[in-house]
mmCIF file of C-alpha atoms in Angstrom:
data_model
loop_
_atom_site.group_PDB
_atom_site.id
_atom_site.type_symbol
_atom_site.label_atom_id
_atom_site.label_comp_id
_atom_site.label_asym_id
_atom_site.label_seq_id
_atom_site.Cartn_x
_atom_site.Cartn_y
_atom_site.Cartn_z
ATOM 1 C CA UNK W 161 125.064 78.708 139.377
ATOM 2 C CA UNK W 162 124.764 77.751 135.476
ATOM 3 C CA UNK W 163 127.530 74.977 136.219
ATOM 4 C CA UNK W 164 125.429 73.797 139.721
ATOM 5 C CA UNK W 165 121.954 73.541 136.990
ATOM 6 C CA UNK W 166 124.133 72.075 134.687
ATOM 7 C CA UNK W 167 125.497 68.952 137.062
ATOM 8 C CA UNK W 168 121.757 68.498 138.555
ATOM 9 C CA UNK W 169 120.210 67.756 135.168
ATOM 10 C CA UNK W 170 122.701 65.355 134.280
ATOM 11 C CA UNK W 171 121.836 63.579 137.568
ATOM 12 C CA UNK W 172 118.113 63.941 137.087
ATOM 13 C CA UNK W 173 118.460 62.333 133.158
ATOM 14 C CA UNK W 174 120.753 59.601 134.707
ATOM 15 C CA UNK W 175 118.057 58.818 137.385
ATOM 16 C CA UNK W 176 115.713 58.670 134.971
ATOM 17 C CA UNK W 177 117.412 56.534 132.750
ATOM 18 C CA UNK W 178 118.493 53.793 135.248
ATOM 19 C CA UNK W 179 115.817 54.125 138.084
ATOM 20 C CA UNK W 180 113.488 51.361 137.419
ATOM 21 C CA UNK W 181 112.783 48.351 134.852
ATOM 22 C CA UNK W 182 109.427 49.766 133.016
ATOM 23 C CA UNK W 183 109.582 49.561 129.532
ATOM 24 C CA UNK W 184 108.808 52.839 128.888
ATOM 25 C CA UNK W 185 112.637 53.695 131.174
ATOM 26 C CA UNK W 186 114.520 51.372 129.109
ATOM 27 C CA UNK W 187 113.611 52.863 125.771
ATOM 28 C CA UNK W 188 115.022 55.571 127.049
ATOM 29 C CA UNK W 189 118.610 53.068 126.558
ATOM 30 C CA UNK W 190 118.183 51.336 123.925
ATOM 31 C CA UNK W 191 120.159 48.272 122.776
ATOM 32 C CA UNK W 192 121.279 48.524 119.535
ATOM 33 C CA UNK W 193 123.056 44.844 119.366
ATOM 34 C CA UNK W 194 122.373 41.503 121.638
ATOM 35 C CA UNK W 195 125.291 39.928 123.136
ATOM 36 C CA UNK W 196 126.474 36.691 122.198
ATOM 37 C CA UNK W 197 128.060 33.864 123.930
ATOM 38 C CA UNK W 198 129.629 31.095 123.140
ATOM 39 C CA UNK W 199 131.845 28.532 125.290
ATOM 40 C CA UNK W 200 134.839 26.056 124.151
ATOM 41 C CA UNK W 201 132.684 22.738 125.399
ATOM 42 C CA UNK W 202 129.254 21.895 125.477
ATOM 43 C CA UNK W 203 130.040 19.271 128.054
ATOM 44 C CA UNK W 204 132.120 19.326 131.454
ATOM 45 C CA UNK W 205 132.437 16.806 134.363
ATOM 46 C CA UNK W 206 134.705 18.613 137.090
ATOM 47 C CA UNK W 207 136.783 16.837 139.310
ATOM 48 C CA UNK W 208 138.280 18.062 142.772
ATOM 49 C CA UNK W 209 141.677 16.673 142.141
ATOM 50 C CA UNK W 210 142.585 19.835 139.192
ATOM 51 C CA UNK W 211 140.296 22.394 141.229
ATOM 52 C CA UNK W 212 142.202 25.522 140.360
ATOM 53 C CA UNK W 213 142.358 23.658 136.643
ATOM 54 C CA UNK W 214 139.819 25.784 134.130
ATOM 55 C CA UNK W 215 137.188 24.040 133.584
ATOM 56 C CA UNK W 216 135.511 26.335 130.847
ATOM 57 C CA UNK W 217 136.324 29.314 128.694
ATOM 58 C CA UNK W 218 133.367 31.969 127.724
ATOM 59 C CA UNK W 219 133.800 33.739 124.858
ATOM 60 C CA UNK W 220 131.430 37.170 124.142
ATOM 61 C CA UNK W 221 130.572 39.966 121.922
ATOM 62 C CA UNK W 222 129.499 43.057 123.685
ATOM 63 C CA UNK W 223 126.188 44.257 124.070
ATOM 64 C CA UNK W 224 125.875 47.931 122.087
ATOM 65 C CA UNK W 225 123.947 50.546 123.419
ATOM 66 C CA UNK W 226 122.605 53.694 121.609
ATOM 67 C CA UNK W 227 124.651 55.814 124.322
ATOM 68 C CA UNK W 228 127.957 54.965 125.977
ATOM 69 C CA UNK W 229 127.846 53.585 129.138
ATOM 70 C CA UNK W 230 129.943 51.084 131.517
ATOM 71 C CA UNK W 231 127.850 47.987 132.323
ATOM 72 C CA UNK W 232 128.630 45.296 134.312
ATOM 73 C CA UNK W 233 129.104 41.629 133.080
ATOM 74 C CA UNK W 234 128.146 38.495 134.596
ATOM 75 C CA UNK W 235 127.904 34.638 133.196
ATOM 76 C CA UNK W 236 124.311 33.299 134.837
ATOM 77 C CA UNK W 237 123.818 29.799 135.404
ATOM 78 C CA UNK W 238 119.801 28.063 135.388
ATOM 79 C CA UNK W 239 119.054 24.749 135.188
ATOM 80 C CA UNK W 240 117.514 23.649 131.904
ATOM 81 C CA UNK W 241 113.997 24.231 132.173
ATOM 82 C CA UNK W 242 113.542 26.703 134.641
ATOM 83 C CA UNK W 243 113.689 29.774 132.844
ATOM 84 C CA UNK W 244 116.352 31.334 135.401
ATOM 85 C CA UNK W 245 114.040 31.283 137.688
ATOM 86 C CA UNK W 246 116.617 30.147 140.402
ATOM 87 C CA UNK W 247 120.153 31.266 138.758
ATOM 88 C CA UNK W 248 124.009 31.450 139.775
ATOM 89 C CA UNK W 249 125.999 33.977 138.260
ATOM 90 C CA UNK W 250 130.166 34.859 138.154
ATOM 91 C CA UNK W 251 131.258 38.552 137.551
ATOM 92 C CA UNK W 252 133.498 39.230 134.707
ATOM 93 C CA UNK W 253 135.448 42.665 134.236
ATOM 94 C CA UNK W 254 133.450 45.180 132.875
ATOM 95 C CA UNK W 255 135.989 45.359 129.873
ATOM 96 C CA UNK W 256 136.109 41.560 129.076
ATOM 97 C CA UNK W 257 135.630 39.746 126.216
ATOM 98 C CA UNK W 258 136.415 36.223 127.456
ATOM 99 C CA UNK W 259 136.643 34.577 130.658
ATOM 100 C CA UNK W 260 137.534 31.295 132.251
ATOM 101 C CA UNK W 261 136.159 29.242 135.395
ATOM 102 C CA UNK W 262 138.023 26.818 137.437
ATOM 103 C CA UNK W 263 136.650 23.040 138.450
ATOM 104 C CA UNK W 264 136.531 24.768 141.905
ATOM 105 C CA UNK W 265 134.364 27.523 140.744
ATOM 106 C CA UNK W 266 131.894 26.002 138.485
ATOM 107 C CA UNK W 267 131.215 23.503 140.934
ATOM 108 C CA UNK W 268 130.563 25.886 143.754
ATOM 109 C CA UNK W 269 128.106 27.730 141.446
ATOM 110 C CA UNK W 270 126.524 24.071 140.596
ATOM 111 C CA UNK W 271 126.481 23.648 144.589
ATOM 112 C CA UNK W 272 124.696 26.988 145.073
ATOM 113 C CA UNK W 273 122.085 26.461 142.186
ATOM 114 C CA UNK W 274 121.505 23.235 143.689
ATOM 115 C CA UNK W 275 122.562 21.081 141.063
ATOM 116 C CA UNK W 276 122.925 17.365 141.641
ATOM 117 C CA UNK W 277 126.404 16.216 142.413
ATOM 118 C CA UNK W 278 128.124 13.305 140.457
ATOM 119 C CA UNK W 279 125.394 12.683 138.114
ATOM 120 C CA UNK W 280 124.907 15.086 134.670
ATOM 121 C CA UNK W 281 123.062 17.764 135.125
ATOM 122 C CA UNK W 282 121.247 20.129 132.317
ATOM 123 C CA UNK W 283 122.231 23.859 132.701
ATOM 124 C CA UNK W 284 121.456 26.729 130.654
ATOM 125 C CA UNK W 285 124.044 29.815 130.176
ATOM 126 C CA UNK W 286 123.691 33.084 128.922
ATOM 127 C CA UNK W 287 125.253 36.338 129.471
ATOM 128 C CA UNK W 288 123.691 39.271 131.571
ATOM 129 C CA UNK W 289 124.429 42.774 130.847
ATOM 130 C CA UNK W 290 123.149 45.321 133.840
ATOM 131 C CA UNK W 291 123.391 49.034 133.109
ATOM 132 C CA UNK W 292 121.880 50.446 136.469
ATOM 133 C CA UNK W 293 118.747 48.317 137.161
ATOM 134 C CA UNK W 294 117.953 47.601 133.587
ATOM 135 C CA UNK W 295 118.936 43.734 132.568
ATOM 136 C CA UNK W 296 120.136 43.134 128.580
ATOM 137 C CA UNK W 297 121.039 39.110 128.367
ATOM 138 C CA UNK W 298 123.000 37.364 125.519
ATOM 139 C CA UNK W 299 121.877 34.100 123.445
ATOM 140 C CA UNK W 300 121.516 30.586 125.629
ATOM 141 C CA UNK W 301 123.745 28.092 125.552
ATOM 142 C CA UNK W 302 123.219 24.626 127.059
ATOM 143 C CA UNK W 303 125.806 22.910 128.750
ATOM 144 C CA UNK W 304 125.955 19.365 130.229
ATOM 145 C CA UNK W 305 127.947 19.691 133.846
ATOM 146 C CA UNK W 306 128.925 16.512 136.645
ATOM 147 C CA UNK W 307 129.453 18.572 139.571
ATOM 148 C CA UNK W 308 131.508 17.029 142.598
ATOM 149 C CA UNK W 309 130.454 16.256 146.250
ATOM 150 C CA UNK W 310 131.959 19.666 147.325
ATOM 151 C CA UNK W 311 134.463 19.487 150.040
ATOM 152 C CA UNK W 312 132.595 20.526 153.554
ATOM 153 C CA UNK W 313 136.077 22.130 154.374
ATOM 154 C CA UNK W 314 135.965 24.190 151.694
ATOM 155 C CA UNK W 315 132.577 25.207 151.275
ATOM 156 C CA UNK W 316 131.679 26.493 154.801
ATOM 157 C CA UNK W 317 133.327 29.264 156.981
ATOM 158 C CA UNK W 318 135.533 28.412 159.598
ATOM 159 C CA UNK W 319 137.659 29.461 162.587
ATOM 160 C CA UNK W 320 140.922 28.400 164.788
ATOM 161 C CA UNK W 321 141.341 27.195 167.972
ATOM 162 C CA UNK W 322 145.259 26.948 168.408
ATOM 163 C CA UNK W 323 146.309 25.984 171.637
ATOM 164 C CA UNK W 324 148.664 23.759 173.762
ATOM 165 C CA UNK W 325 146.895 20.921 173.660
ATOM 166 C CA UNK W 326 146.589 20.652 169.754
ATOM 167 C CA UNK W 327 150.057 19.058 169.298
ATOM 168 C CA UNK W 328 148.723 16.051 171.360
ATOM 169 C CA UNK W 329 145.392 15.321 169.545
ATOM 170 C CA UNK W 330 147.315 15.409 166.060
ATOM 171 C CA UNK W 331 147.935 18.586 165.393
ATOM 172 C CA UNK W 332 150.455 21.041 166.033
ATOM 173 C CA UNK W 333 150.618 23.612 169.543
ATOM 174 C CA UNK W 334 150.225 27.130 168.835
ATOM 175 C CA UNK W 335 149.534 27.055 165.079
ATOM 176 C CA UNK W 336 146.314 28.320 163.375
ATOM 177 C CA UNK W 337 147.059 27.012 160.157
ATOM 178 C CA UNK W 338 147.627 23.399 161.859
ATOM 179 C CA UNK W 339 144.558 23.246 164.257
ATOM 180 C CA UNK W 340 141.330 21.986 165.238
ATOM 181 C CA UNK W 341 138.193 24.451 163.360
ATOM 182 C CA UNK W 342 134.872 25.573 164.098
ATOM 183 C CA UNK W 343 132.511 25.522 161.520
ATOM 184 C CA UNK W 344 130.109 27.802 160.463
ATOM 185 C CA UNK W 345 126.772 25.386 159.283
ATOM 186 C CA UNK W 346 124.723 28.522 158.882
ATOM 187 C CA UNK W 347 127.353 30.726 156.762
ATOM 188 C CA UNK W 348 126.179 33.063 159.328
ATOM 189 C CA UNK W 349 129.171 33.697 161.813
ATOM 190 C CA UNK W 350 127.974 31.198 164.455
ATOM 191 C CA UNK W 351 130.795 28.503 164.949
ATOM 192 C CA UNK W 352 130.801 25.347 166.420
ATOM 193 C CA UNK W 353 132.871 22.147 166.862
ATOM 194 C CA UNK W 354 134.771 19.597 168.586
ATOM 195 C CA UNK W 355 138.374 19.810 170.431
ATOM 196 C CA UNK W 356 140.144 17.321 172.786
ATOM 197 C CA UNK W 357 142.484 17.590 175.325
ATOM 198 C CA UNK W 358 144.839 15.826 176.720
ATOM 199 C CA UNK W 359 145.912 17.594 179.565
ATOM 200 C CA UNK W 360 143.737 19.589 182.206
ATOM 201 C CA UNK W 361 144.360 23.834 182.165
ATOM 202 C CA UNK W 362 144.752 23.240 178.857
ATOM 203 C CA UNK W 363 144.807 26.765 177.271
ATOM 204 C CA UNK W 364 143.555 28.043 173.510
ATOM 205 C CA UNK W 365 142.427 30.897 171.852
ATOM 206 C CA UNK W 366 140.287 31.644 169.103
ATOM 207 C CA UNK W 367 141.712 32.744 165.140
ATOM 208 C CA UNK W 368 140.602 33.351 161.759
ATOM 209 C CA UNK W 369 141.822 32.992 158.185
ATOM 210 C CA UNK W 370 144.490 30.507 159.874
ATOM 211 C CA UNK W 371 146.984 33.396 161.035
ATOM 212 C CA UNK W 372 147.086 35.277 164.196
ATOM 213 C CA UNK W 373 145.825 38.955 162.922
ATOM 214 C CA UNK W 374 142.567 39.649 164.868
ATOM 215 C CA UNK W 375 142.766 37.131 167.173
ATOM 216 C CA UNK W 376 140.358 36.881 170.304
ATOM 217 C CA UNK W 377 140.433 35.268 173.762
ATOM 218 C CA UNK W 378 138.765 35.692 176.569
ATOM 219 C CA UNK W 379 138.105 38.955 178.056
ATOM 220 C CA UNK W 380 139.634 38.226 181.572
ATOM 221 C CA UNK W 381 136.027 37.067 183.340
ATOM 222 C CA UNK W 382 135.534 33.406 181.742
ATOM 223 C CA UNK W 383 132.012 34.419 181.543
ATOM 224 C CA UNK W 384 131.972 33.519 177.470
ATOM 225 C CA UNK W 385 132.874 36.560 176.230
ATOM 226 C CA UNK W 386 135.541 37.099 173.548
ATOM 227 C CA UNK W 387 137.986 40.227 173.050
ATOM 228 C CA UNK W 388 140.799 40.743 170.282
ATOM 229 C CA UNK W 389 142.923 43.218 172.505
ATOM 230 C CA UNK W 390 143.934 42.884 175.999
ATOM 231 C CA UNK W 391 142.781 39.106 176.030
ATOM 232 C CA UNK W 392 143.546 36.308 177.997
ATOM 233 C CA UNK W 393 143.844 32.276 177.030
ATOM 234 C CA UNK W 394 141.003 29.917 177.664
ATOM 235 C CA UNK W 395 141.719 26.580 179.436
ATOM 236 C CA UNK W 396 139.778 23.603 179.220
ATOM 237 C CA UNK W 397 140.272 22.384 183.419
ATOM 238 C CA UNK W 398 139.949 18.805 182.644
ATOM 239 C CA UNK W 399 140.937 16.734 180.135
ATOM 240 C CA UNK W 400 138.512 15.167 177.885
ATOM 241 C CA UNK W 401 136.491 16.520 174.416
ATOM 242 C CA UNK W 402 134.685 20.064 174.390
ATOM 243 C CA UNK W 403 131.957 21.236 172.742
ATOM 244 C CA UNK W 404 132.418 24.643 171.836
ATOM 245 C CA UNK W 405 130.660 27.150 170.016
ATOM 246 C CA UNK W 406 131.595 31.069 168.854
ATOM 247 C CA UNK W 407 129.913 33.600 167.696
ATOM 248 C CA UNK W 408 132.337 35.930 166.161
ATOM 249 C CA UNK W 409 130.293 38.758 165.612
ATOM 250 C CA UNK W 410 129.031 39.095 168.799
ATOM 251 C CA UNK W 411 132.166 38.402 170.706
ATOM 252 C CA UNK W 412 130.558 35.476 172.687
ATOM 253 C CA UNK W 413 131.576 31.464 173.460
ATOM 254 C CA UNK W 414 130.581 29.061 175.462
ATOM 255 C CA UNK W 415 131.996 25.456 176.055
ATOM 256 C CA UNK W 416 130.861 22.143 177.620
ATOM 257 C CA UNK W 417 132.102 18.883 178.495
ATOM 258 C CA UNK W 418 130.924 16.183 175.422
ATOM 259 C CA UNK W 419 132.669 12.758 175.780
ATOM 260 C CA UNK W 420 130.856 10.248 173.511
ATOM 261 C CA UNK W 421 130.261 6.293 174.041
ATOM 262 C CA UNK W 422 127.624 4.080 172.157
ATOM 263 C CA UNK W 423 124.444 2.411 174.190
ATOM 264 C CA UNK W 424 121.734 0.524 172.992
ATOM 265 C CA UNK W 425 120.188 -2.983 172.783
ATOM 266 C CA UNK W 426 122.518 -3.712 169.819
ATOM 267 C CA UNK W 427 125.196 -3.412 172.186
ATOM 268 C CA UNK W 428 126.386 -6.253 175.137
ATOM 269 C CA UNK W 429 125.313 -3.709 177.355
ATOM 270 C CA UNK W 430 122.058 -2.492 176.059
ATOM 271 C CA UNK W 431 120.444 0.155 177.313
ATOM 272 C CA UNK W 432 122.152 0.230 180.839
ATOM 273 C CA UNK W 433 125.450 1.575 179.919
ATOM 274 C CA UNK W 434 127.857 2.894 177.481
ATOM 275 C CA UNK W 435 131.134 2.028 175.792
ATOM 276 C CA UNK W 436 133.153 4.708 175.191
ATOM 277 C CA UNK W 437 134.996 6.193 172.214
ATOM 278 C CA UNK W 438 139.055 6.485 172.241
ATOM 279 C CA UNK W 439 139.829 9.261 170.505
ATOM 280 C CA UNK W 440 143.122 8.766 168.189
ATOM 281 C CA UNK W 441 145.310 11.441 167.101
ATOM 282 C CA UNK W 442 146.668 10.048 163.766
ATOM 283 C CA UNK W 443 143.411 10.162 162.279
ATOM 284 C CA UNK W 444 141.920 12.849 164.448
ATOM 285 C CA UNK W 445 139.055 10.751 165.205
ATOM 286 C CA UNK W 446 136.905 9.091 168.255
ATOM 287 C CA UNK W 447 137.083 5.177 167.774
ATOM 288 C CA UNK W 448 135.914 2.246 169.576
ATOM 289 C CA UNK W 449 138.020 -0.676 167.790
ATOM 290 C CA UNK W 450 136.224 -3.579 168.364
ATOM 291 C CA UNK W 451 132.252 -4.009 169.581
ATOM 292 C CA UNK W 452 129.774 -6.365 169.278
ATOM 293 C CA UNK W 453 126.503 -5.584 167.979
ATOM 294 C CA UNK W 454 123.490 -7.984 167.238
ATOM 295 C CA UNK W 455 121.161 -7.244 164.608
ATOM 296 C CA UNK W 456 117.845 -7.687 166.614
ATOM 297 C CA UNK W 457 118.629 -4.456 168.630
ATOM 298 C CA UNK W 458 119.187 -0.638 167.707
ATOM 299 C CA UNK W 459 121.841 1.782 169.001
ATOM 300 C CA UNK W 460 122.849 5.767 169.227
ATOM 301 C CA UNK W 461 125.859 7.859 170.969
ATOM 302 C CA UNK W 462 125.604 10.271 173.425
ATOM 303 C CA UNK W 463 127.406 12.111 175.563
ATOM 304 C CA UNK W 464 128.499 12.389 179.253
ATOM 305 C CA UNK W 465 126.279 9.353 180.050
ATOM 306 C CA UNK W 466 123.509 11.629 179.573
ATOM 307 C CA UNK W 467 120.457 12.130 176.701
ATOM 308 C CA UNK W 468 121.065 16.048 176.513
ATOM 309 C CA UNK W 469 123.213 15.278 173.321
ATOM 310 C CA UNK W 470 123.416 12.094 170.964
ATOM 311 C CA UNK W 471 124.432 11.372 167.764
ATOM 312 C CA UNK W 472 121.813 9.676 165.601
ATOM 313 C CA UNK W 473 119.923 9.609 162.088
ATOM 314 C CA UNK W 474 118.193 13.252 160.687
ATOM 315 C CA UNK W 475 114.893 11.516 161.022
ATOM 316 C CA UNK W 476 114.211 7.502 160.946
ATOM 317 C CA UNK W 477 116.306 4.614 161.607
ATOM 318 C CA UNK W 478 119.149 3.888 159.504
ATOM 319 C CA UNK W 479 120.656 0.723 158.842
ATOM 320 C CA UNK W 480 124.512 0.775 158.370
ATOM 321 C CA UNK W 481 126.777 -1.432 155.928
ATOM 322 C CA UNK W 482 130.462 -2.104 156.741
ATOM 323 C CA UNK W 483 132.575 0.363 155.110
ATOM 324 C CA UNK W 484 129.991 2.938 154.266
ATOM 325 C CA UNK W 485 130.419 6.275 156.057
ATOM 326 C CA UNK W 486 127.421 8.342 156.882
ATOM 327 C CA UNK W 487 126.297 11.669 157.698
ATOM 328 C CA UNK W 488 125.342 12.049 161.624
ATOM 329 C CA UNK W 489 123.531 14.464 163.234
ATOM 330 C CA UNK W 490 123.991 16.156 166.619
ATOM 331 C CA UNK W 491 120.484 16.299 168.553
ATOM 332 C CA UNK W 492 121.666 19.380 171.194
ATOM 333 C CA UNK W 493 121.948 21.225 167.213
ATOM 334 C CA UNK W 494 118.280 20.876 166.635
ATOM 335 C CA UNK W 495 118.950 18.888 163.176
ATOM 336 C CA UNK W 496 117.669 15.933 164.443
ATOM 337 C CA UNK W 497 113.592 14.758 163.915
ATOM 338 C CA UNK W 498 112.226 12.576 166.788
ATOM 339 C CA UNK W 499 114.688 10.060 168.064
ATOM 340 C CA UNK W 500 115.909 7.300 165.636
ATOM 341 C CA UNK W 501 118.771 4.622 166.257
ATOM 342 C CA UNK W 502 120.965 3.266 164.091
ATOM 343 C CA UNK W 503 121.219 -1.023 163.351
ATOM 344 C CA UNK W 504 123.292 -3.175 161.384
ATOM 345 C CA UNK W 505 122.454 -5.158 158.543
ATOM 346 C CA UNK W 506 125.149 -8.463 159.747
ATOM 347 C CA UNK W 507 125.497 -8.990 163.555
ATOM 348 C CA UNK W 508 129.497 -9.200 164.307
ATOM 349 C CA UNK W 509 132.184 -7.594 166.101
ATOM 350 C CA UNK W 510 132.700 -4.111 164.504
ATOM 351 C CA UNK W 511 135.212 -0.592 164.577
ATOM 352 C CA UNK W 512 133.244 2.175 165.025
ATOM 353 C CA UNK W 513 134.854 5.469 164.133
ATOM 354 C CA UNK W 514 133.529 9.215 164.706
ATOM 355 C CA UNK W 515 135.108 11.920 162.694
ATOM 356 C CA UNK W 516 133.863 15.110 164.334
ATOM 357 C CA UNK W 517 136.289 17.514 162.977
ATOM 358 C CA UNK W 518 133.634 19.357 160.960
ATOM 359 C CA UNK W 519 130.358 20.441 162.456
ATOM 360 C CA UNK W 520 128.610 20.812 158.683
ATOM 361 C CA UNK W 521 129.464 17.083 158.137
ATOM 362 C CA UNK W 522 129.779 15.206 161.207
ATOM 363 C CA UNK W 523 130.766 11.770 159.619
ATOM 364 C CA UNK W 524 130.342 7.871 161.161
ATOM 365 C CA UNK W 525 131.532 5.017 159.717
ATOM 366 C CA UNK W 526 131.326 0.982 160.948
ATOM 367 C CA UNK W 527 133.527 -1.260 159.602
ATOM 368 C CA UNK W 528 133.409 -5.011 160.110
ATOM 369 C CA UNK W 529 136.596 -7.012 161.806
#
């Protein structure tokens, strides 16, 4: 019984110490001696091409405490001016002294904190102690950092969709880590994307972290719902380019016919008709290689000769420049504001190329012939 009374005080004095932030708690742990940080550059411009490269070394003395604890260690990242208000922050061990972040890192901590990409940016640094609840942080240090346009294939989630069909549209049949993806926009489990087929009964099944463990196909009644034991392939019937989404949590999919062509006044056959894309398997995109469009008129893309989905700007019209690749945004994905077209800025014959591989960076780009 004395050893029972003995283990619930300890817990009751530990709860006290670490169960809330008032002032009054924390005296209770006292620091005895800030920490102090210091890195081996003030500036750093971080390049994609050396991502796994460090980028920066931290360099720390512990913060003391008048009893002996374990705390936890993290680097947190503000930009200058804010007073951490909005921060980033990378664990270290608990037992570290120093500590190093790659190009890849930093720069998805700048991405995060919302830091502008390929321009200098003014962040503030310091070191954050936690014991329990309770916060100690170090000196700041100010650091100039470029960040990089972060690579949309890298920065959101995605799935597989091997299949039989993915040799022909570029690929490779049968192999996760060499197949079309779904993306994740939303970080949130819910996938989406483009595939094409060449052939119809064209079969697939679903995969993550490129390799076959915990795979999922369909569950036998092609009524969209997914299963990881006992399943069956899907098949696309017809050939042609799918729209399909996933949501891997709750073991659902759907998929829909989605083949693209432009339309619009801009075009020789204005608002009556399309022209459809080609799509071309050695750069895994839809093209139409030569079109003429005037500069008087406005255009957009949609699909199956039909409004239900079109590619067009976020939210006004957007004129386009030969050789500059844009950002386009899929209206049946609710990211798109009213209904603008896109123009050109020369009237001439032009390539038009869609590069859907991605669904959190659906890209178009015009080029002049």
């Amino acid at each position: 019984m004395k050893q029972l009374f003995k283990i619930l005080t300890i817990a009751f004095v530990s709860f006290l110490v670490f169960s809330c932030e008032k002032d009054e708690d924390q005296a209770i742990l006292n620091e005895v001696s800030a920490s102090k940080l210091s890195s081996d550059k003030t500036a750093v411009v971080l390049s994609e091409i050396i991502a796994g490269n460090p980028a920066i070394s931290f360099t720390w003395q512990k913060s003391q405490f008048n009893i002996a604890i374990v705390p936890t260690q993290q680097v947190e990242f503000g930009i200058k001016g804010q007073n951490f208000k909005k921060s980033v922050t990378y664990d270290f061990a608990n037992d570290a002294t120093s500590g190093s972040i790659t190009h890849a890192g930093l720069n998805a901590l700048m991405f995060n904190l919302g830091a502008t990409p390929d321009i200098v940016n003014n962040i503030e640094v310091r070191l954050k102690t936690s014991a329990g609840p309770a916060a100690f942080y170090s000196n700041v240090i100010n650091l100039t950092v470029t960040p990089y346009t972060p690579n949309p294939d890298l920065v959101y989630p995605k799935i597989n969709v091997p299949g039989g069909y993915a040799g022909a549209a570029g690929y490779a049949d049968w192999t996760p880590g060499n197949s079309p993806n779904l993306f994740s926009p939303g970080k949130n489990n819910e996938y989406r994307g483009f595939i094409f087929v060449t052939a119809p009964n064209s079969e697939y099944k679903f995969t993550i972290n490129q390799d076959w463990t915990g795979d999922k196909g369909d569950d036998g009644t092609f009524t969209g719902k997914l299963v990881e034991s006992g399943e069956v392939n899907i098949k696309a019937i017809t050939a042609g380019t799918y729209y399909i989404k996933a949501d891997w949590a709750a073991n659902t999919y759907s998929s829909i016919k989605a083949n693209f062509g432009i339309i619009g006044d801009a075009t020789p056959t204005g608002w009556g008709s399309d022209t459809d894309f080609v799509y071309n398997p050695a750069t895994k995109t839809f093209v139409i290689n030569s079109i003429a469009l005037n500069t008087s008129g406005s255009f957009k893309f949609r699909a199956n000769d039909d409004w239900a989905m079109k590619f067009q700007p976020q939210s006004s019209d957007q004129t386009l420049t030969s050789g500059s690749g844009v950002v386009t945004y899929l209206s049946s994905e609710n990211t798109v504001t009213g209904d603008p077209n896109y123009k050109v800025d020369v009237a001439g014959n032009y390539k038009i190329e869609l590069d859907l591989h991605n669904s959190a960076n659906y890209k178009l780009t015009i080029t002049k012939l």
